PDB file of C-alpha atoms and ligand atoms in Angstrom:
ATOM      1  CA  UNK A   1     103.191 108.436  84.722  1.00 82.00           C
ATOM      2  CA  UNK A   2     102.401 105.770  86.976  1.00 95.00           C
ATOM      3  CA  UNK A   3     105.167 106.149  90.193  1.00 97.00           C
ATOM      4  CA  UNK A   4     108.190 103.334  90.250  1.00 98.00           C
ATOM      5  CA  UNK A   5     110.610 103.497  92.944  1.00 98.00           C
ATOM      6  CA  UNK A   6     113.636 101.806  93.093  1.00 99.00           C
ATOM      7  CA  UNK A   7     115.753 101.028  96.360  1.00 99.00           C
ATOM      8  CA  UNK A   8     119.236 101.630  95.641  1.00 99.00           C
ATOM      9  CA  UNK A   9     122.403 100.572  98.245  1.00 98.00           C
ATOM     10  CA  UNK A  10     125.888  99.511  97.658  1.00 98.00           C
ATOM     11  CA  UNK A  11     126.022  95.567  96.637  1.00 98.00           C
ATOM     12  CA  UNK A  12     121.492  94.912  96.383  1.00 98.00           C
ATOM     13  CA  UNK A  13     122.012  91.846  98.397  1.00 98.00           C
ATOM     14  CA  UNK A  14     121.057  93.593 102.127  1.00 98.00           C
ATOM     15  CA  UNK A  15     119.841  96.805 102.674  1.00 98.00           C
ATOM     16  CA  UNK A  16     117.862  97.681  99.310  1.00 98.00           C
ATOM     17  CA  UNK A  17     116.017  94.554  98.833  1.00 98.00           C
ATOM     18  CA  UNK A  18     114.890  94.961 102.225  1.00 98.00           C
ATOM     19  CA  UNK A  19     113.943  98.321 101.736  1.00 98.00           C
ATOM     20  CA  UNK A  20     111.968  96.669  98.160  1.00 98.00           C
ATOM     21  CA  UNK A  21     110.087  93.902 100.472  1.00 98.00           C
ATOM     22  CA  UNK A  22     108.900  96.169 103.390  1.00 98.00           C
ATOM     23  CA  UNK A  23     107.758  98.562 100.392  1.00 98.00           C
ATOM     24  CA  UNK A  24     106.024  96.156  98.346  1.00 98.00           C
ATOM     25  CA  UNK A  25     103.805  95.003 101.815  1.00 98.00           C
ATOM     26  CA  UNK A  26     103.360  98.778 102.585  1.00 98.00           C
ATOM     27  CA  UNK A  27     102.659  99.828  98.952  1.00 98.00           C
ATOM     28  CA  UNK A  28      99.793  96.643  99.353  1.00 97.00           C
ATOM     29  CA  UNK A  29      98.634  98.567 103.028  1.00 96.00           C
ATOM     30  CA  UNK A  30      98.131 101.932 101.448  1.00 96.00           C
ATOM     31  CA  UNK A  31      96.543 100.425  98.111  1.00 96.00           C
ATOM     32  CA  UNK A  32      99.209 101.879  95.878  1.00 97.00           C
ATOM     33  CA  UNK A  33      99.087 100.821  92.361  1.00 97.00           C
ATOM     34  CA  UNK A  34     103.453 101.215  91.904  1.00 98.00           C
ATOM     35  CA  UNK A  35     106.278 100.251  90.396  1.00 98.00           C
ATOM     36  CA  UNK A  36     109.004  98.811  92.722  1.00 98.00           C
ATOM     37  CA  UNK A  37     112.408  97.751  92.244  1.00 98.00           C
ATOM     38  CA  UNK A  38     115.672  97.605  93.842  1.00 98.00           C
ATOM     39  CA  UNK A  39     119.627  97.805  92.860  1.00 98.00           C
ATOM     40  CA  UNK A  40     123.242  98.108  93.952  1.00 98.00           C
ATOM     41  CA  UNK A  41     125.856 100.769  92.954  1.00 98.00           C
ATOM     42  CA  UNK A  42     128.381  97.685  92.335  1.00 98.00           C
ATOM     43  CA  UNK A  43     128.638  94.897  90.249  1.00 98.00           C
ATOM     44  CA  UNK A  44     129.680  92.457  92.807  1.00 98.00           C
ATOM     45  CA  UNK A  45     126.437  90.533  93.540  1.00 98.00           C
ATOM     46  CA  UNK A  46     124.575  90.907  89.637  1.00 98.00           C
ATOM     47  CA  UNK A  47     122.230  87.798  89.657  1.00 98.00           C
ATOM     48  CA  UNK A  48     122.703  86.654  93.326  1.00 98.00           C
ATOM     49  CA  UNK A  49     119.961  86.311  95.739  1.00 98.00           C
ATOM     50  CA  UNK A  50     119.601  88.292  98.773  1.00 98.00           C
ATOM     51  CA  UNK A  51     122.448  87.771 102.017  1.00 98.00           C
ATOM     52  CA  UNK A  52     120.931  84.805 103.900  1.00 98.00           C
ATOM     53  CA  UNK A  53     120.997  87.176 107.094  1.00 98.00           C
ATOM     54  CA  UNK A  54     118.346  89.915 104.833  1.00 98.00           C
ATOM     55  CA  UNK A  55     116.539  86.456 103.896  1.00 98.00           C
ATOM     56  CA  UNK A  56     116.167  85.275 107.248  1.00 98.00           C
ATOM     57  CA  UNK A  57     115.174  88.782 109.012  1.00 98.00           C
ATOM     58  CA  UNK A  58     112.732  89.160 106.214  1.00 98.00           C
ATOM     59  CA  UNK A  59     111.283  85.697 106.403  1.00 98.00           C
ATOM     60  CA  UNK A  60     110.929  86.586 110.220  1.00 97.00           C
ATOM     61  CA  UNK A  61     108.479  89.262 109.339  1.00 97.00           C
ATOM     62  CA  UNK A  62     106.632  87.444 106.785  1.00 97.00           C
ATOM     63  CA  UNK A  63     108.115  87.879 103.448  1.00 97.00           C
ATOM     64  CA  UNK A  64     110.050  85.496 101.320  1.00 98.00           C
ATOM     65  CA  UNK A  65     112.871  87.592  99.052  1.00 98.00           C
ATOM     66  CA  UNK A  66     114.909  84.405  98.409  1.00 98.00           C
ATOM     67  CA  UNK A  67     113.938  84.718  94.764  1.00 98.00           C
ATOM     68  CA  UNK A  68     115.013  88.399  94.275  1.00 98.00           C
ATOM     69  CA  UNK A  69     118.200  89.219  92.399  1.00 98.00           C
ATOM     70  CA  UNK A  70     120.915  91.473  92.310  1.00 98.00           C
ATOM     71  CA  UNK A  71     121.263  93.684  89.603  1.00 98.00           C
ATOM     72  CA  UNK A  72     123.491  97.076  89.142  1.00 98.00           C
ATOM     73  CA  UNK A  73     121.750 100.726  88.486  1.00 98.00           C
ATOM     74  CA  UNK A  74     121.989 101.452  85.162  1.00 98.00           C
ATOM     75  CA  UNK A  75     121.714 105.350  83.143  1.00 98.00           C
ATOM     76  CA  UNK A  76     117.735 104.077  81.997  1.00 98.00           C
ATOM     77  CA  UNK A  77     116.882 103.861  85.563  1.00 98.00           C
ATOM     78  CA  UNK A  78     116.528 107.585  85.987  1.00 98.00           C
ATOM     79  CA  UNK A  79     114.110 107.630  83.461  1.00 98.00           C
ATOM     80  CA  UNK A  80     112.441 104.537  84.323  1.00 98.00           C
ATOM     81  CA  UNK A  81     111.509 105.466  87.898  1.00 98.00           C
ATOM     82  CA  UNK A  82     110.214 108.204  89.345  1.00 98.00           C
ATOM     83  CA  UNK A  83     111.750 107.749  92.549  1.00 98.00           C
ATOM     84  CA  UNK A  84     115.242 106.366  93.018  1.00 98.00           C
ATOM     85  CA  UNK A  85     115.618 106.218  97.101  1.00 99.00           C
ATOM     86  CA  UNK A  86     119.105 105.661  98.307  1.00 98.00           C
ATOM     87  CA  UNK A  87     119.667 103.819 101.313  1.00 98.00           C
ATOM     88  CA  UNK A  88     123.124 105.971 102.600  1.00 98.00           C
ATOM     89  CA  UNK A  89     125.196 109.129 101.385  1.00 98.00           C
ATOM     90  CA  UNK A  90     127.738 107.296  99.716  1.00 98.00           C
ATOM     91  CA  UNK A  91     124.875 105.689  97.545  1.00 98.00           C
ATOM     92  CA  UNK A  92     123.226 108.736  97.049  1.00 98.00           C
ATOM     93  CA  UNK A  93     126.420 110.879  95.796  1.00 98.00           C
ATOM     94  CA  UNK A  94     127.170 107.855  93.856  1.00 98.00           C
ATOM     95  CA  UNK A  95     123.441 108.001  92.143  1.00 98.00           C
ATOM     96  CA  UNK A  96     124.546 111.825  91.822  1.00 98.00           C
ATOM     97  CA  UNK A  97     127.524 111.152  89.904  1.00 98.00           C
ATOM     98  CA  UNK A  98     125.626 108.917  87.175  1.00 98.00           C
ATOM     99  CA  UNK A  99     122.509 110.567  86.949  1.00 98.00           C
ATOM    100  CA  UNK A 100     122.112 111.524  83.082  1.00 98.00           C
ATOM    101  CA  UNK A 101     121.243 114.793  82.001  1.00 97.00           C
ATOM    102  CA  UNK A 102     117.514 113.656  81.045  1.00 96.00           C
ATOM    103  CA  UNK A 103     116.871 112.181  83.901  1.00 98.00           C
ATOM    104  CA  UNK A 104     113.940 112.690  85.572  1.00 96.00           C
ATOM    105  CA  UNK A 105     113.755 110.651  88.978  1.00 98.00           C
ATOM    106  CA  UNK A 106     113.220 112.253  91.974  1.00 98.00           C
ATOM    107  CA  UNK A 107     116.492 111.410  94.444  1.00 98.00           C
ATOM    108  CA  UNK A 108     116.166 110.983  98.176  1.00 98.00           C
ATOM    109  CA  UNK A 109     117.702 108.861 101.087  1.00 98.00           C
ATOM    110  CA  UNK A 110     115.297 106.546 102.536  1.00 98.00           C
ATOM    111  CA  UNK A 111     114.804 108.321 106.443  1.00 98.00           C
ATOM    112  CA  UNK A 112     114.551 111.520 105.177  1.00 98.00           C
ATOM    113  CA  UNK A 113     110.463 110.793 104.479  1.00 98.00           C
ATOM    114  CA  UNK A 114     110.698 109.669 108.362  1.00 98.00           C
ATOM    115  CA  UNK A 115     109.943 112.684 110.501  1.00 97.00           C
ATOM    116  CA  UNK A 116     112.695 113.481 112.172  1.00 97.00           C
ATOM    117  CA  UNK A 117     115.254 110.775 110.345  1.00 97.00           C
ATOM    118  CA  UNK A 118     115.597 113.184 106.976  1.00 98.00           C
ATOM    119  CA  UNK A 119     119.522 113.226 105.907  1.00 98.00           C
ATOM    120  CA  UNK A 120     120.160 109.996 107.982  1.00 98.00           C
ATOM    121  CA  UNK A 121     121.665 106.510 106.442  1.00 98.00           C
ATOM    122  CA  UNK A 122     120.462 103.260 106.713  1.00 98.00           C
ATOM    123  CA  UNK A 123     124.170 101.859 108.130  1.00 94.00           C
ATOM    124  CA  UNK A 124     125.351  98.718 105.865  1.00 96.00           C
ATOM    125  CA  UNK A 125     124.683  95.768 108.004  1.00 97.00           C
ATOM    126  CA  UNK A 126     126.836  93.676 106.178  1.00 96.00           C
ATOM    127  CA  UNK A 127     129.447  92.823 108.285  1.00 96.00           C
ATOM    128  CA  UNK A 128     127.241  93.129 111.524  1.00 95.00           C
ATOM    129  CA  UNK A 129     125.152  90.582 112.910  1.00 94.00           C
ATOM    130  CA  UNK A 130     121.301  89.397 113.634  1.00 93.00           C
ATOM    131  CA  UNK A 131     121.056  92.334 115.530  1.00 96.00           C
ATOM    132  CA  UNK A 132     122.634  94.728 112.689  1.00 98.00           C
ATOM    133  CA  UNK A 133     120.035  93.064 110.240  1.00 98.00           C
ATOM    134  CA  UNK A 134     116.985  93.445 113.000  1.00 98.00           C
ATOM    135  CA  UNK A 135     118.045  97.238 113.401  1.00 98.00           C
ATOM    136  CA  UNK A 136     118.297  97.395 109.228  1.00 98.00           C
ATOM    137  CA  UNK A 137     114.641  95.730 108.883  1.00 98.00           C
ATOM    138  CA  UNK A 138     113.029  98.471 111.780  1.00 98.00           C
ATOM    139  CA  UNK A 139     114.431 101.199 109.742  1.00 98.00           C
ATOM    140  CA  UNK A 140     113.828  99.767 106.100  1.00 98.00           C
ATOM    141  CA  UNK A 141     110.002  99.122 107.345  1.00 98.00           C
ATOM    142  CA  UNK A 142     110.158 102.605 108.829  1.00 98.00           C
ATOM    143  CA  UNK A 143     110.666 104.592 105.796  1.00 98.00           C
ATOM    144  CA  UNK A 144     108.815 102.262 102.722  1.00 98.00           C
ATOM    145  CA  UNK A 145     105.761 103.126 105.503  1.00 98.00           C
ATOM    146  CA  UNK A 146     106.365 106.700 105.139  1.00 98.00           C
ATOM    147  CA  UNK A 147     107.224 106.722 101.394  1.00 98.00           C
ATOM    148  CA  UNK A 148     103.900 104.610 100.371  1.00 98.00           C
ATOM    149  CA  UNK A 149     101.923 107.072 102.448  1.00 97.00           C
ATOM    150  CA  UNK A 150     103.271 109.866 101.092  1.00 97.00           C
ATOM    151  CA  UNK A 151     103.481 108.584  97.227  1.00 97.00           C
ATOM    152  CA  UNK A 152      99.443 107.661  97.612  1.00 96.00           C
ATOM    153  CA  UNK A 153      98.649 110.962  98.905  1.00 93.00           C
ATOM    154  CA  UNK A 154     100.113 112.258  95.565  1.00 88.00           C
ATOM    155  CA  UNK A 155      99.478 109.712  93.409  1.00 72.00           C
TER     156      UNK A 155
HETATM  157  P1  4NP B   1     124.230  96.229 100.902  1.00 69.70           P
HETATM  158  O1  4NP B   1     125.399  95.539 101.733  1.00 69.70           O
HETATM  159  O2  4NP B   1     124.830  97.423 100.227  1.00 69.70           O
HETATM  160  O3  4NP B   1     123.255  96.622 101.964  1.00 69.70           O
HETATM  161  O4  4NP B   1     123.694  95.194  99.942  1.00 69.70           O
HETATM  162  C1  4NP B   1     126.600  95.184 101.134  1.00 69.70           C
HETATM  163  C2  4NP B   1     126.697  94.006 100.444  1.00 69.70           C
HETATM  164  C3  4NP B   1     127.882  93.627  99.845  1.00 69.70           C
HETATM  165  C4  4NP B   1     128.968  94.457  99.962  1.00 69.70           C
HETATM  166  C5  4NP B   1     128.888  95.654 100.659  1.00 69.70           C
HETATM  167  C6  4NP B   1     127.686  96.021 101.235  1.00 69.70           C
HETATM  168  N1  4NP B   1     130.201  94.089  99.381  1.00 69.70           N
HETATM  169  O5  4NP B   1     131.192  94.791  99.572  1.00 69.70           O
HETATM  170  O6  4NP B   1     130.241  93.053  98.688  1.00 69.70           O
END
């Protein structure tokens, strides 16, 4: 099965679509042929584009994610992907609690492929600042690096 990953946080308008743009340039870096998505544990923000604070620190580094859109994890997704990366605990024991029985996604939090990050959160910049969002992007670009390495060694 070809690998899919898909970048899960709370409302997929900050952290995880961050987490799918800094993956999709490191997945190009590496020259991993994968599947990449990301979503949010709520429903608040279905069909919405990214916060304009995730667009603009994105933008800053290159990469335009004003057309991606929110959408909600869903039961298929743990069959879908092979890799379902949660951005904080909450997420991740929320991912826990609707994981189907046939699933067969690996679950992680982001840091823990950083060395020396594993069991850490990305913190929810959302009612922070620039600075909140620059912090976000280092540690979003951080672990898709990591990930995409480790994936292509595998893969
Ligand atoms: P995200 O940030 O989980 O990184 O997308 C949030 C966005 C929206 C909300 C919470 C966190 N919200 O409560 O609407």
């Amino acid at each position: 099965m070809k690998p899919a990953v898909l970048f899960v946080c709370l409302g997929n308008i900050c952290r995880s679509p961050l987490a799918e743009a800094a993956f999709r340039h490191a997945a190009k870096e590496v020259g991993l042929d994968v599947g990449i998505d990301s979503a949010g544990i709520g429903d608040w923000h279905i069909g919405q584009p990214p916060d304009l604070r995730a667009q603009a620190v994105a933008r800053r580094h290159g990469i335009e994610i004003s057309g991606y859109r929110g959408r909600q994890v869903s039961a298929a997704d743990f069959r879908l992907f092979t890799h379902i990366v949660a951005l904080d605990h909450d997420n991740l024991a929320a991912l826990k609690r609707l994981r189907p029985k046939d699933a067969t996604a690996e679950l992680s939090l982001l840091l823990d492929h950083v060395a020396g990050r594993a069991g850490a959160a990305v913190a929810d910049p959302y009612y922070g600042g620039e600075q909140e969002f620059a912090l976000t992007w280092a540690e979003v670009a951080m672990g898709a690096a990591a990930l995409a390495e480790r994936i292509a060694k595998t893969a």
